[in-house]
Amino acid sequence: MSKDRNRTFHALHHADAPLLLPNAWDAASAAALAAAGFAAIGTTSLGVAAALGEPDGQGSARVRDAMVALARRLGSRLTCPYTVDIEGGFGGGPEEVGALAAELAEAGASGVNLEDGLPGRTGDGPLVAAARQAELIRAVKEHAPGLYVNARIDTHWLVDDVATRPLDETLARAETYLAAGADGVFVPGVADERAVGTLVAGIPAPLNVLYTPGPDGGRGRLARLTELGVRRVSTGSLLFRSALHAAVTLAESVRANGADGADGDGRDDGADEAGGGGGAGVLAGVPGYEAVQRLAE
């Protein structure tokens, strides 16, 4: 099963259209996205960390353990491939990161996202030395050769003004990481079409970018990225942050308008699943209690 999913996941990066990868934060969100027909699922380290009350990107052992536990749950529940965001390796060296990769592969993961930036890092700046990051990538491929390694380059992420950031360092790091065995390259923070086109032309591997809705709501964005040659588009933490926003918005609506439509335990399944129910459509489309219960089956 894992080998088949791994082959499928690799192939999805070389299809006619880019892989649109939604990022889940728990088993329910992953199962719901898979049920919606997405070809593969990713995880978001921010979502997993925030759910624990931990900061993202700090190498927390609690977040690491939660991410591994989530990977195990997804391995037993999903039939589609999934890839795991392991931040920068949770502070481990090559052996520790390699062992983590092997653990995730055994759980059923088809890929990992490994970043070279660390928020709040001082001294030499927010980026890990490219040579050290290459050691981590080599360790992942040695311990779990079947995993798709998406090498995230944070040259355009942990900066104040993305527009002034040259692409030379990004391309140089991409070359180093691909030589170490990375299968693809992820450059979050790049939205300018000329910059995206330069990266596609200069990186001989699938390029992953982060989906950014923009002021127009993102209309036509995915189609344009397809034209530019992008092979993977991730939603990152967007879905998790949107879910938080939706929850607070609905709670505020209930408080302000007395929205009704579900009893105290939220079991108004018929109305919710039919897209109807209370609060002048506030609950339209919200999955019912039993529908969510089925996600755990």
Short mmCIF file of C-alpha atoms in Angstrom, two decimals, residues 19-277:
data_model
loop_
_atom_site.label_atom_id
_atom_site.label_comp_id
_atom_site.label_asym_id
_atom_site.label_seq_id
_atom_site.Cartn_x
_atom_site.Cartn_y
_atom_site.Cartn_z
CA LEU A 19 -0.86 19.11 -7.40
CA LEU A 20 -3.15 21.21 -5.23
CA LEU A 21 -2.20 20.12 -1.73
CA PRO A 22 -4.56 21.08 1.11
CA ASN A 23 -2.95 21.02 4.54
CA ALA A 24 -4.76 19.36 7.44
CA TRP A 25 -4.10 19.75 11.16
CA ASP A 26 -5.78 16.63 12.57
CA ALA A 27 -7.34 13.35 11.49
CA ALA A 28 -10.82 14.81 10.99
CA SER A 29 -9.67 17.65 8.73
CA ALA A 30 -7.51 15.22 6.72
CA ALA A 31 -10.36 12.73 6.33
CA ALA A 32 -12.76 15.50 5.29
CA LEU A 33 -10.36 16.79 2.64
CA ALA A 34 -9.73 13.27 1.34
CA ALA A 35 -13.50 12.67 1.17
CA ALA A 36 -13.79 15.87 -0.88
CA GLY A 37 -11.66 14.21 -3.54
CA PHE A 38 -8.23 15.80 -3.13
CA ALA A 39 -5.54 13.57 -4.59
CA ALA A 40 -3.16 13.98 -1.66
CA ILE A 41 -3.12 15.63 1.75
CA GLY A 42 -0.41 17.57 3.57
CA THR A 43 -0.13 18.57 7.22
CA THR A 44 0.45 22.05 8.60
CA SER A 45 2.92 22.37 11.44
CA LEU A 46 1.29 25.63 12.55
CA GLY A 47 -2.08 23.91 12.91
CA VAL A 48 -0.66 20.98 14.85
CA ALA A 49 1.45 23.24 17.07
CA ALA A 50 -1.30 25.77 17.74
CA ALA A 51 -3.76 23.02 18.68
CA LEU A 52 -1.27 22.04 21.41
CA GLY A 53 -0.76 25.61 22.57
CA GLU A 54 2.80 25.55 21.22
CA PRO A 55 4.56 27.99 18.84
CA ASP A 56 5.37 26.82 15.34
CA GLY A 57 8.86 26.31 13.98
CA GLN A 58 10.67 26.05 17.31
CA GLY A 59 11.55 22.36 17.26
CA SER A 60 9.17 21.46 20.08
CA ALA A 61 9.34 17.83 21.18
CA ARG A 62 5.60 17.93 21.90
CA VAL A 63 4.85 19.07 18.36
CA ARG A 64 7.17 16.39 16.98
CA ASP A 65 5.39 13.67 18.93
CA ALA A 66 1.98 15.02 17.91
CA MET A 67 3.02 15.11 14.26
CA VAL A 68 4.21 11.50 14.38
CA ALA A 69 1.00 10.44 16.12
CA LEU A 70 -1.03 12.23 13.45
CA ALA A 71 0.98 10.53 10.70
CA ARG A 72 0.17 7.15 12.24
CA ARG A 73 -3.52 7.96 12.39
CA LEU A 74 -3.55 9.12 8.78
CA GLY A 75 -1.71 6.00 7.69
CA SER A 76 -4.53 3.84 8.99
CA ARG A 77 -7.35 6.06 7.72
CA LEU A 78 -6.39 7.56 4.36
CA THR A 79 -6.18 5.72 1.07
CA CYS A 80 -4.64 8.71 -0.72
CA PRO A 81 -0.99 9.75 -0.24
CA TYR A 82 -0.10 12.21 2.49
CA THR A 83 2.99 14.21 3.31
CA VAL A 84 4.14 15.50 6.69
CA ASP A 85 5.49 18.93 7.60
CA ILE A 86 8.45 18.28 9.90
CA GLU A 87 9.52 21.93 10.26
CA GLY A 88 13.34 21.98 10.20
CA GLY A 89 13.60 18.47 11.62
CA PHE A 90 12.54 19.50 15.14
CA GLY A 91 16.06 20.50 16.09
CA GLY A 92 17.64 17.14 15.37
CA GLY A 93 20.87 16.36 13.58
CA PRO A 94 21.15 14.06 10.56
CA GLU A 95 20.72 10.84 12.55
CA GLU A 96 17.69 12.09 14.44
CA VAL A 97 16.05 13.52 11.34
CA GLY A 98 16.78 10.36 9.39
CA ALA A 99 15.23 8.26 12.14
CA LEU A 100 12.17 10.53 12.14
CA ALA A 101 11.82 10.08 8.38
CA ALA A 102 12.00 6.31 8.74
CA GLU A 103 9.33 6.44 11.46
CA LEU A 104 7.03 8.50 9.23
CA ALA A 105 7.60 6.21 6.26
CA GLU A 106 6.72 3.21 8.39
CA ALA A 107 3.55 5.01 9.49
CA GLY A 108 2.54 5.33 5.85
CA ALA A 109 3.63 8.84 4.86
CA SER A 110 4.68 9.39 1.26
CA GLY A 111 6.63 12.59 1.77
CA VAL A 112 8.05 15.17 4.12
CA ASN A 113 8.44 18.92 3.99
CA LEU A 114 11.79 20.01 5.43
CA GLU A 115 12.55 23.72 5.84
CA ASP A 116 15.83 25.61 6.13
CA GLY A 117 14.48 28.60 8.04
CA LEU A 118 13.90 29.00 11.74
CA PRO A 119 11.77 31.89 13.04
CA GLY A 120 13.58 33.86 15.72
CA ARG A 121 17.00 32.37 14.93
CA THR A 122 19.82 34.78 15.75
CA GLY A 123 23.53 34.81 15.10
CA ASP A 124 23.99 33.79 11.47
CA GLY A 125 20.49 34.87 10.48
CA PRO A 126 17.20 33.03 10.03
CA LEU A 127 18.49 30.43 7.55
CA VAL A 128 20.36 27.24 8.31
CA ALA A 129 23.62 26.89 6.38
CA ALA A 130 22.89 25.19 3.05
CA ALA A 131 25.56 22.53 3.63
CA ARG A 132 24.03 21.54 6.97
CA GLN A 133 20.55 21.41 5.46
CA ALA A 134 21.91 19.18 2.69
CA GLU A 135 23.13 16.76 5.39
CA LEU A 136 19.59 16.50 6.75
CA ILE A 137 18.17 15.85 3.28
CA ARG A 138 20.76 13.13 2.63
CA ALA A 139 19.91 11.52 5.96
CA VAL A 140 16.20 11.44 5.10
CA LYS A 141 16.87 9.79 1.75
CA GLU A 142 19.25 7.26 3.30
CA HIS A 143 16.78 6.24 6.01
CA ALA A 144 13.61 6.46 3.91
CA PRO A 145 14.50 6.47 0.20
CA GLY A 146 10.86 6.19 -0.89
CA LEU A 147 9.80 9.45 0.75
CA TYR A 148 9.30 12.49 -1.46
CA VAL A 149 11.50 15.18 0.07
CA ASN A 150 10.14 18.66 -0.53
CA ALA A 151 13.02 20.99 0.33
CA ARG A 152 11.58 24.25 1.60
CA ILE A 153 13.77 27.30 1.02
CA ASP A 154 12.91 30.22 3.27
CA THR A 155 14.89 32.94 1.50
CA HIS A 156 11.61 34.71 0.70
CA TRP A 157 9.70 33.80 3.85
CA LEU A 158 11.63 35.12 6.85
CA VAL A 159 12.31 38.56 5.36
CA ASP A 160 10.70 41.98 5.77
CA ASP A 161 10.47 42.88 2.08
CA VAL A 162 10.06 39.93 -0.25
CA ALA A 163 10.24 42.13 -3.35
CA THR A 164 13.86 43.10 -2.64
CA ARG A 165 15.08 39.56 -2.13
CA PRO A 166 17.32 38.33 -4.98
CA LEU A 167 16.75 34.86 -6.40
CA ASP A 168 20.43 33.93 -6.62
CA GLU A 169 20.60 32.44 -3.13
CA THR A 170 17.32 30.60 -3.66
CA LEU A 171 18.61 28.99 -6.85
CA ALA A 172 21.96 28.14 -5.26
CA ARG A 173 20.25 26.47 -2.30
CA ALA A 174 17.94 24.58 -4.64
CA GLU A 175 20.94 23.21 -6.52
CA THR A 176 22.57 22.10 -3.25
CA TYR A 177 19.43 20.44 -1.94
CA LEU A 178 18.67 18.61 -5.18
CA ALA A 179 22.25 17.31 -5.27
CA ALA A 180 21.67 15.98 -1.74
CA GLY A 181 18.64 14.01 -2.94
CA ALA A 182 15.63 16.33 -2.61
CA ASP A 183 12.79 15.51 -4.99
CA GLY A 184 11.23 18.95 -5.17
CA VAL A 185 11.71 22.52 -4.01
CA PHE A 186 9.25 24.68 -2.07
CA VAL A 187 9.71 28.47 -2.02
CA PRO A 188 6.98 30.05 0.12
CA GLY A 189 6.61 33.81 -0.08
CA VAL A 190 7.21 34.07 -3.82
CA ALA A 191 4.15 35.45 -5.59
CA ASP A 192 5.55 37.70 -8.32
CA GLU A 193 5.04 35.98 -11.67
CA ARG A 194 8.46 36.91 -13.02
CA ALA A 195 10.13 35.48 -9.94
CA VAL A 196 8.05 32.30 -10.16
CA GLY A 197 8.96 31.94 -13.84
CA THR A 198 12.65 32.39 -13.06
CA LEU A 199 12.49 29.68 -10.41
CA VAL A 200 10.65 27.26 -12.70
CA ALA A 201 13.27 27.81 -15.40
CA GLY A 202 16.22 27.55 -13.04
CA ILE A 203 15.21 24.57 -10.89
CA PRO A 204 15.28 21.15 -12.64
CA ALA A 205 12.68 19.67 -10.29
CA PRO A 206 9.04 20.28 -9.39
CA LEU A 207 8.52 23.74 -7.90
CA ASN A 208 6.08 24.14 -5.03
CA VAL A 209 4.65 27.54 -4.13
CA LEU A 210 2.25 28.68 -1.44
CA TYR A 211 -1.27 29.61 -2.48
CA THR A 212 -1.95 33.28 -1.81
CA PRO A 213 -5.55 34.41 -2.37
CA GLY A 214 -4.68 38.08 -2.92
CA PRO A 215 -7.11 41.03 -3.00
CA ASP A 216 -9.28 39.45 -5.72
CA GLY A 217 -9.83 36.29 -3.68
CA GLY A 218 -7.38 34.33 -5.83
CA ARG A 219 -9.55 34.12 -8.95
CA GLY A 220 -7.53 32.56 -11.75
CA ARG A 221 -4.47 32.16 -9.53
CA LEU A 222 -4.21 28.39 -9.86
CA ALA A 223 -4.65 28.54 -13.64
CA ARG A 224 -1.91 31.15 -13.93
CA LEU A 225 0.49 29.10 -11.78
CA THR A 226 -0.20 26.16 -14.10
CA GLU A 227 0.77 28.30 -17.09
CA LEU A 228 3.98 29.34 -15.33
CA GLY A 229 4.98 25.69 -14.83
CA VAL A 230 4.48 25.33 -11.08
CA ARG A 231 4.03 21.65 -10.17
CA ARG A 232 2.64 21.87 -6.63
CA VAL A 233 0.54 24.46 -4.82
CA SER A 234 0.16 24.18 -1.04
CA THR A 235 -2.40 25.90 1.14
CA GLY A 236 -0.07 25.90 4.14
CA SER A 237 -1.79 27.11 7.30
CA LEU A 238 -4.54 28.91 5.36
CA LEU A 239 -7.22 26.26 5.96
CA PHE A 240 -6.48 26.06 9.68
CA ARG A 241 -6.52 29.83 10.07
CA SER A 242 -9.74 30.03 8.03
CA ALA A 243 -11.34 27.38 10.25
CA LEU A 244 -10.48 29.43 13.34
CA HIS A 245 -11.95 32.51 11.70
CA ALA A 246 -15.12 30.66 10.71
CA ALA A 247 -15.58 29.29 14.23
CA VAL A 248 -15.23 32.69 15.86
CA THR A 249 -17.44 34.33 13.23
CA LEU A 250 -20.21 31.79 13.80
CA ALA A 251 -19.95 32.10 17.58
CA GLU A 252 -20.18 35.88 17.30
CA SER A 253 -23.18 35.52 15.00
CA VAL A 254 -24.93 33.28 17.52
CA ARG A 255 -24.18 35.81 20.26
CA ALA A 256 -25.28 38.80 18.23
CA ASN A 257 -28.30 37.42 16.39
CA GLY A 258 -29.46 34.49 18.47
CA ALA A 259 -28.85 32.16 15.52
CA ASP A 260 -30.62 28.84 15.99
CA GLY A 261 -30.79 25.60 14.07
CA ALA A 262 -29.09 23.00 16.22
CA ASP A 263 -29.79 21.66 19.67
CA GLY A 264 -27.32 21.81 22.50
CA ASP A 265 -25.05 18.98 21.30
CA GLY A 266 -25.05 20.03 17.64
CA ARG A 267 -26.98 17.00 16.37
CA ASP A 268 -29.24 18.80 13.89
CA ASP A 269 -27.88 16.53 11.18
CA GLY A 270 -30.68 16.73 8.65
CA ALA A 271 -30.71 20.50 8.35
CA ASP A 272 -26.94 20.86 8.38
CA GLU A 273 -26.19 18.15 5.84
CA ALA A 274 -28.93 19.45 3.55
CA GLY A 275 -27.27 22.83 3.58
CA GLY A 276 -30.16 24.42 5.47
CA GLY A 277 -30.87 25.11 9.09
#
